[in-house]
mmCIF file of C-alpha atoms in Angstrom:
data_model
loop_
_atom_site.group_PDB
_atom_site.id
_atom_site.type_symbol
_atom_site.label_atom_id
_atom_site.label_comp_id
_atom_site.label_asym_id
_atom_site.label_seq_id
_atom_site.Cartn_x
_atom_site.Cartn_y
_atom_site.Cartn_z
ATOM 1 C CA MET A 1 -27.246 8.170 -18.791
ATOM 2 C CA ASN A 2 -25.533 6.144 -21.467
ATOM 3 C CA SER A 3 -23.530 3.337 -19.912
ATOM 4 C CA THR A 4 -19.833 3.340 -20.756
ATOM 5 C CA ASN A 5 -19.059 0.349 -18.540
ATOM 6 C CA HIS A 6 -19.787 -3.297 -19.238
ATOM 7 C CA GLU A 7 -22.940 -4.490 -17.452
ATOM 8 C CA ILE A 8 -21.989 -7.592 -15.484
ATOM 9 C CA ASP A 9 -23.971 -9.938 -13.261
ATOM 10 C CA TYR A 10 -22.386 -11.485 -10.162
ATOM 11 C CA HIS A 11 -22.812 -13.771 -7.154
ATOM 12 C CA ILE A 12 -20.748 -13.773 -3.941
ATOM 13 C CA TYR A 13 -20.026 -17.141 -2.285
ATOM 14 C CA GLY A 14 -18.666 -18.060 1.136
ATOM 15 C CA GLU A 15 -18.563 -16.533 4.584
ATOM 16 C CA GLU A 16 -15.067 -15.852 5.963
ATOM 17 C CA MET A 17 -13.086 -16.513 2.761
ATOM 18 C CA GLN A 18 -15.337 -15.233 0.002
ATOM 19 C CA TYR A 19 -15.072 -15.199 -3.748
ATOM 20 C CA VAL A 20 -17.143 -13.381 -6.353
ATOM 21 C CA GLU A 21 -18.382 -15.172 -9.474
ATOM 22 C CA ILE A 22 -19.016 -12.828 -12.385
ATOM 23 C CA GLU A 23 -21.224 -13.747 -15.338
ATOM 24 C CA LEU A 24 -20.097 -12.250 -18.637
ATOM 25 C CA ASP A 25 -22.239 -11.979 -21.730
ATOM 26 C CA PRO A 26 -20.445 -12.253 -25.115
ATOM 27 C CA GLN A 27 -17.873 -9.437 -25.503
ATOM 28 C CA GLU A 28 -18.296 -8.325 -21.884
ATOM 29 C CA ALA A 29 -15.132 -8.001 -19.814
ATOM 30 C CA VAL A 30 -13.969 -7.467 -16.250
ATOM 31 C CA VAL A 31 -10.620 -6.096 -15.043
ATOM 32 C CA ALA A 32 -8.804 -7.225 -11.905
ATOM 33 C CA GLU A 33 -5.628 -6.714 -9.924
ATOM 34 C CA ALA A 34 -2.933 -9.350 -10.367
ATOM 35 C CA GLY A 35 -3.268 -12.197 -7.888
ATOM 36 C CA SER A 36 -7.039 -12.113 -7.399
ATOM 37 C CA PHE A 37 -8.001 -14.554 -10.203
ATOM 38 C CA MET A 38 -9.496 -17.868 -9.049
ATOM 39 C CA MET A 39 -11.085 -19.741 -11.986
ATOM 40 C CA MET A 40 -12.864 -19.210 -15.305
ATOM 41 C CA ASP A 41 -14.811 -21.001 -18.020
ATOM 42 C CA SER A 42 -13.436 -21.726 -21.465
ATOM 43 C CA ASP A 43 -13.929 -19.023 -24.117
ATOM 44 C CA ILE A 44 -12.786 -16.340 -21.689
ATOM 45 C CA LYS A 45 -9.688 -14.593 -23.002
ATOM 46 C CA MET A 46 -7.229 -13.365 -20.392
ATOM 47 C CA ASP A 47 -5.085 -10.375 -21.385
ATOM 48 C CA THR A 48 -2.646 -8.068 -19.586
ATOM 49 C CA ILE A 49 -3.522 -4.427 -20.240
ATOM 50 C CA PHE A 50 -1.755 -1.145 -19.595
ATOM 51 C CA GLY A 51 -3.651 0.809 -16.945
ATOM 52 C CA ASP A 52 -7.247 -0.069 -16.072
ATOM 53 C CA GLY A 53 -8.771 -0.439 -19.545
ATOM 54 C CA SER A 54 -11.027 2.590 -19.142
ATOM 55 C CA ASN A 55 -9.342 4.731 -21.795
ATOM 56 C CA GLN A 56 -7.956 2.310 -24.347
ATOM 57 C CA ASP A 57 -8.982 4.663 -27.177
ATOM 58 C CA SER A 58 -7.390 7.790 -25.699
ATOM 59 C CA GLY A 59 -3.981 7.365 -27.292
ATOM 60 C CA VAL A 60 -0.571 6.630 -25.852
ATOM 61 C CA LEU A 61 -0.387 9.703 -23.589
ATOM 62 C CA GLY A 62 -3.811 8.992 -22.084
ATOM 63 C CA LYS A 63 -2.847 5.413 -21.337
ATOM 64 C CA LEU A 64 0.477 6.478 -19.807
ATOM 65 C CA PHE A 65 -1.231 9.028 -17.559
ATOM 66 C CA SER A 66 -3.858 6.521 -16.436
ATOM 67 C CA ALA A 67 -1.256 3.859 -15.656
ATOM 68 C CA GLY A 68 1.134 6.347 -14.059
ATOM 69 C CA LYS A 69 -1.476 7.401 -11.480
ATOM 70 C CA ARG A 70 -1.541 3.789 -10.269
ATOM 71 C CA LEU A 71 2.171 3.952 -9.442
ATOM 72 C CA LEU A 72 1.419 6.659 -6.857
ATOM 73 C CA THR A 73 -0.805 4.212 -4.980
ATOM 74 C CA GLY A 74 1.875 1.504 -5.023
ATOM 75 C CA GLU A 75 0.047 -0.638 -7.582
ATOM 76 C CA SER A 76 1.321 -2.176 -10.794
ATOM 77 C CA LEU A 77 1.190 -0.366 -14.127
ATOM 78 C CA PHE A 78 -0.721 -3.336 -15.500
ATOM 79 C CA MET A 79 -4.042 -5.011 -14.827
ATOM 80 C CA THR A 80 -5.615 -8.187 -16.196
ATOM 81 C CA ALA A 81 -8.721 -8.143 -18.391
ATOM 82 C CA PHE A 82 -11.009 -11.168 -18.773
ATOM 83 C CA LEU A 83 -13.099 -11.003 -21.971
ATOM 84 C CA ASN A 84 -15.847 -13.404 -23.010
ATOM 85 C CA VAL A 85 -15.044 -14.230 -26.642
ATOM 86 C CA GLY A 86 -17.607 -17.071 -26.823
ATOM 87 C CA HIS A 87 -21.271 -17.085 -27.849
ATOM 88 C CA GLY A 88 -22.989 -17.808 -24.520
ATOM 89 C CA LYS A 89 -22.721 -16.604 -20.935
ATOM 90 C CA LYS A 90 -19.412 -17.471 -19.235
ATOM 91 C CA LEU A 91 -18.218 -17.314 -15.623
ATOM 92 C CA VAL A 92 -15.014 -15.976 -14.071
ATOM 93 C CA SER A 93 -14.279 -15.875 -10.327
ATOM 94 C CA PHE A 94 -12.023 -13.765 -8.113
ATOM 95 C CA ALA A 95 -11.064 -14.615 -4.531
ATOM 96 C CA SER A 96 -10.528 -12.561 -1.376
ATOM 97 C CA PRO A 97 -6.825 -12.097 -0.554
ATOM 98 C CA TYR A 98 -7.410 -12.832 3.174
ATOM 99 C CA PRO A 99 -10.402 -13.450 5.499
ATOM 100 C CA GLY A 100 -13.091 -10.816 5.197
ATOM 101 C CA LYS A 101 -15.995 -9.666 3.039
ATOM 102 C CA ILE A 102 -16.343 -8.708 -0.614
ATOM 103 C CA ILE A 103 -18.409 -5.529 -1.019
ATOM 104 C CA PRO A 104 -20.225 -4.904 -4.338
ATOM 105 C CA ILE A 105 -20.280 -1.221 -5.291
ATOM 106 C CA ASP A 106 -22.731 -0.037 -7.952
ATOM 107 C CA LEU A 107 -21.076 3.179 -9.097
ATOM 108 C CA SER A 108 -24.268 4.360 -10.790
ATOM 109 C CA GLU A 109 -25.803 4.541 -7.294
ATOM 110 C CA LYS A 110 -22.767 6.382 -5.870
ATOM 111 C CA GLY A 111 -22.862 9.334 -8.243
ATOM 112 C CA GLY A 112 -20.260 7.751 -10.491
ATOM 113 C CA LYS A 113 -17.452 7.804 -7.956
ATOM 114 C CA PHE A 114 -16.350 5.820 -4.892
ATOM 115 C CA ILE A 115 -13.201 6.389 -2.816
ATOM 116 C CA CYS A 116 -11.449 3.364 -1.297
ATOM 117 C CA GLN A 117 -8.269 2.293 0.489
ATOM 118 C CA LYS A 118 -5.487 1.695 -2.011
ATOM 119 C CA ASP A 119 -5.305 -2.083 -1.442
ATOM 120 C CA ALA A 120 -9.086 -2.679 -1.174
ATOM 121 C CA PHE A 121 -9.887 -2.891 -4.910
ATOM 122 C CA LEU A 122 -10.529 -6.446 -6.162
ATOM 123 C CA CYS A 123 -12.099 -6.232 -9.633
ATOM 124 C CA ALA A 124 -14.565 -4.198 -11.710
ATOM 125 C CA ALA A 125 -16.481 -4.105 -14.970
ATOM 126 C CA LYS A 126 -14.264 -2.993 -17.824
ATOM 127 C CA GLY A 127 -14.648 0.748 -18.298
ATOM 128 C CA VAL A 128 -14.407 1.571 -14.603
ATOM 129 C CA SER A 129 -11.503 3.953 -14.054
ATOM 130 C CA VAL A 130 -9.144 3.110 -11.169
ATOM 131 C CA GLY A 131 -7.023 6.112 -10.184
ATOM 132 C CA ILE A 132 -5.663 8.122 -7.281
ATOM 133 C CA GLU A 133 -7.791 10.470 -5.199
ATOM 134 C CA PHE A 134 -5.805 13.698 -5.010
ATOM 135 C CA SER A 135 -6.296 15.633 -1.804
ATOM 136 C CA LYS A 136 -6.445 19.376 -1.338
ATOM 137 C CA ARG A 137 -5.133 18.842 2.174
ATOM 138 C CA LEU A 138 -1.452 18.006 1.867
ATOM 139 C CA GLY A 139 -1.366 16.554 5.364
ATOM 140 C CA ARG A 140 -3.276 13.449 4.352
ATOM 141 C CA GLY A 141 -0.603 12.073 2.060
ATOM 142 C CA PHE A 142 2.335 12.797 4.353
ATOM 143 C CA PHE A 143 0.850 12.019 7.756
ATOM 144 C CA GLY A 144 -1.692 9.359 6.950
ATOM 145 C CA GLY A 145 -0.194 6.556 9.009
ATOM 146 C CA GLU A 146 -0.913 3.321 7.133
ATOM 147 C CA GLY A 147 -0.502 4.592 3.585
ATOM 148 C CA PHE A 148 -3.500 6.916 3.587
ATOM 149 C CA ILE A 149 -3.393 7.615 -0.141
ATOM 150 C CA MET A 150 -6.833 6.749 -1.437
ATOM 151 C CA GLN A 151 -7.938 5.263 -4.744
ATOM 152 C CA LYS A 152 -10.982 6.467 -6.653
ATOM 153 C CA LEU A 153 -13.239 4.236 -8.733
ATOM 154 C CA GLU A 154 -15.138 6.156 -11.407
ATOM 155 C CA GLY A 155 -17.785 5.075 -13.903
ATOM 156 C CA ASP A 156 -21.321 3.708 -13.946
ATOM 157 C CA GLY A 157 -20.642 -0.037 -13.611
ATOM 158 C CA MET A 158 -20.033 -2.566 -10.851
ATOM 159 C CA ALA A 159 -16.836 -2.632 -8.793
ATOM 160 C CA PHE A 160 -15.848 -4.973 -5.975
ATOM 161 C CA VAL A 161 -13.706 -4.089 -2.961
ATOM 162 C CA HIS A 162 -12.503 -6.269 -0.091
ATOM 163 C CA ALA A 163 -12.837 -5.601 3.640
ATOM 164 C CA GLY A 164 -10.670 -7.567 6.085
ATOM 165 C CA GLY A 165 -12.314 -9.288 9.059
ATOM 166 C CA THR A 166 -15.816 -8.013 9.839
ATOM 167 C CA MET A 167 -17.241 -5.167 7.772
ATOM 168 C CA ALA A 168 -19.212 -2.306 9.310
ATOM 169 C CA LYS A 169 -21.375 -0.064 7.118
ATOM 170 C CA LYS A 170 -22.128 3.357 8.581
ATOM 171 C CA THR A 171 -24.539 5.887 7.115
ATOM 172 C CA LEU A 172 -23.588 9.386 8.229
ATOM 173 C CA ALA A 173 -26.059 12.258 8.313
ATOM 174 C CA ALA A 174 -25.011 15.726 7.182
ATOM 175 C CA GLY A 175 -22.415 17.040 9.623
ATOM 176 C CA GLU A 176 -22.163 13.739 11.522
ATOM 177 C CA THR A 177 -18.552 12.765 12.245
ATOM 178 C CA LEU A 178 -16.856 9.404 12.666
ATOM 179 C CA LYS A 179 -13.252 8.970 13.799
ATOM 180 C CA VAL A 180 -11.551 5.868 12.411
ATOM 181 C CA ASP A 181 -8.115 4.266 12.452
ATOM 182 C CA THR A 182 -6.690 5.069 9.015
ATOM 183 C CA GLY A 183 -6.008 1.407 8.228
ATOM 184 C CA CYS A 184 -9.575 0.396 9.084
ATOM 185 C CA ILE A 185 -11.155 2.452 6.307
ATOM 186 C CA VAL A 186 -12.320 0.414 3.310
ATOM 187 C CA GLY A 187 -13.998 3.234 1.413
ATOM 188 C CA PHE A 188 -16.720 5.860 1.364
ATOM 189 C CA SER A 189 -19.013 7.732 -0.996
ATOM 190 C CA GLN A 190 -17.717 10.922 -2.605
ATOM 191 C CA THR A 191 -20.018 13.131 -0.508
ATOM 192 C CA VAL A 192 -18.064 12.264 2.650
ATOM 193 C CA ASP A 193 -15.448 14.817 3.710
ATOM 194 C CA TYR A 194 -12.310 13.262 5.149
ATOM 195 C CA ASN A 195 -9.202 14.494 6.891
ATOM 196 C CA ILE A 196 -6.368 13.304 9.119
ATOM 197 C CA GLU A 197 -6.089 14.382 12.744
ATOM 198 C CA PHE A 198 -3.214 14.005 15.171
ATOM 199 C CA VAL A 199 -3.912 11.999 18.338
ATOM 200 C CA GLY A 200 -2.788 14.532 20.910
ATOM 201 C CA GLY A 201 -1.312 13.998 24.365
ATOM 202 C CA ILE A 202 2.104 12.652 25.305
ATOM 203 C CA ARG A 203 0.633 9.571 26.996
ATOM 204 C CA ASN A 204 -1.329 8.617 23.872
ATOM 205 C CA THR A 205 1.680 9.263 21.673
ATOM 206 C CA VAL A 206 4.284 7.398 23.712
ATOM 207 C CA PHE A 207 2.345 4.802 25.697
ATOM 208 C CA GLY A 208 -0.959 4.375 23.865
ATOM 209 C CA GLY A 209 0.181 1.705 21.427
ATOM 210 C CA GLU A 210 -2.126 3.105 18.736
ATOM 211 C CA GLY A 211 -1.257 5.053 15.604
ATOM 212 C CA LEU A 212 -0.424 8.747 15.951
ATOM 213 C CA PHE A 213 -3.106 9.731 13.447
ATOM 214 C CA PHE A 214 -6.727 8.874 12.783
ATOM 215 C CA ALA A 215 -9.131 9.728 9.989
ATOM 216 C CA THR A 216 -12.102 12.022 10.541
ATOM 217 C CA LEU A 217 -15.014 11.263 8.218
ATOM 218 C CA ARG A 218 -17.861 13.776 8.041
ATOM 219 C CA GLY A 219 -21.238 13.085 6.431
ATOM 220 C CA PRO A 220 -23.458 12.982 4.562
ATOM 221 C CA GLY A 221 -22.642 9.642 2.963
ATOM 222 C CA THR A 222 -21.893 5.978 3.457
ATOM 223 C CA VAL A 223 -18.672 4.670 5.021
ATOM 224 C CA TYR A 224 -17.354 1.077 4.998
ATOM 225 C CA ILE A 225 -15.048 0.048 7.877
ATOM 226 C CA GLN A 226 -12.966 -3.139 8.258
ATOM 227 C CA SER A 227 -12.009 -4.747 11.569
ATOM 228 C CA LEU A 228 -8.822 -6.364 10.236
ATOM 229 C CA PRO A 229 -6.615 -4.217 7.977
ATOM 230 C CA PHE A 230 -4.042 -6.260 6.086
ATOM 231 C CA SER A 231 -1.212 -4.183 7.588
ATOM 232 C CA ARG A 232 -2.388 -5.156 11.079
ATOM 233 C CA LEU A 233 -2.684 -8.831 10.116
ATOM 234 C CA ALA A 234 0.779 -8.809 8.525
ATOM 235 C CA SER A 235 2.405 -7.183 11.564
ATOM 236 C CA ARG A 236 0.927 -9.834 13.895
ATOM 237 C CA VAL A 237 2.089 -12.670 11.629
ATOM 238 C CA TRP A 238 5.561 -11.102 11.387
ATOM 239 C CA ALA A 239 5.763 -10.676 15.168
ATOM 240 C CA ALA A 240 4.848 -14.352 15.723
ATOM 241 C CA ALA A 241 7.203 -15.717 13.056
ATOM 242 C CA PRO A 242 10.411 -17.488 14.211
ATOM 243 C CA LYS A 243 13.401 -15.152 14.038
ATOM 244 C CA GLY A 244 17.015 -15.913 13.270
ATOM 245 C CA GLY A 245 16.296 -19.069 11.310
ATOM 246 C CA GLY A 246 15.209 -21.007 14.401
ATOM 247 C CA LYS A 247 12.142 -23.229 14.617
ATOM 248 C CA ASP A 248 9.384 -22.170 16.972
ATOM 249 C CA LYS A 249 8.212 -24.586 19.647
ATOM 250 C CA GLY A 250 4.527 -24.181 18.949
ATOM 251 C CA GLU A 251 2.049 -21.958 20.731
ATOM 252 C CA GLY A 252 1.474 -23.261 24.241
ATOM 253 C CA SER A 253 2.914 -26.656 23.360
ATOM 254 C CA ILE A 254 4.764 -28.332 26.217
ATOM 255 C CA LEU A 255 5.824 -31.124 23.866
ATOM 256 C CA GLY A 256 7.487 -28.746 21.416
ATOM 257 C CA GLY A 257 8.638 -30.611 18.288
ATOM 258 C CA LEU A 258 6.854 -33.817 19.305
ATOM 259 C CA GLY A 259 3.639 -31.823 19.607
ATOM 260 C CA ASP A 260 4.120 -30.577 16.043
ATOM 261 C CA LEU A 261 4.349 -34.176 14.812
ATOM 262 C CA LEU A 262 1.199 -35.125 16.679
ATOM 263 C CA ASP A 263 -0.556 -32.128 15.142
ATOM 264 C CA GLY A 264 0.353 -33.286 11.648
ATOM 265 C CA ASP A 265 3.186 -30.804 11.182
ATOM 266 C CA ASN A 266 5.971 -32.930 9.705
ATOM 267 C CA ARG A 267 8.518 -30.169 9.170
ATOM 268 C CA PHE A 268 11.965 -30.762 10.651
#
């Protein structure tokens, strides 16, 4: 198979707050979502591109269609490309958005396609197509709970996705089924069949405290699960934030404001 994607080397650093360092040969490039860039060597040219850079020679309509699909997943029309315009190898790094793990995905080992949660994508070799995974089952898009519209990564290069908290990798045999909270899915190989099911029972619905829907993943294939979806993290932070413009007294702090000063918090 002739490679249409740039062949990049990489190294992942860190434990809880990871970053991926990508080594680019001359004229190699990587594309990333806005906000993931961390640092880069000189001689790397940073450029905002329309879409994902996978079809820059397909004309205006091709570019518009590619970029327009990203709007359906709530992403920006634009991505950032990092191109090595120097003569030697250069490094560029991208950081995790919140505590978790960076998962390298070699698309050539996944049959050229990998399906992931819409906010899981971090960066990829230029040439990898980042689009929406259209579903034949209409129920997924409308009843998917935490934005269960999936992205698809297509090509034969490296892509990197992020899992929040602790990552679990499950290998499903043919016909084997796994039921997962929709927000806890990071991604899965294209051979996995997925659907949304309603959590039945009035007690579960009204008093359970969980989502009304969960995803059913059926093998064969590989599934990546995250223990801390960003939506769950954000809701906990929002619930603990001071409301009405008031200042909180500190968790479990009898001293209140004085305790904040002793802790090094000098806000007034």
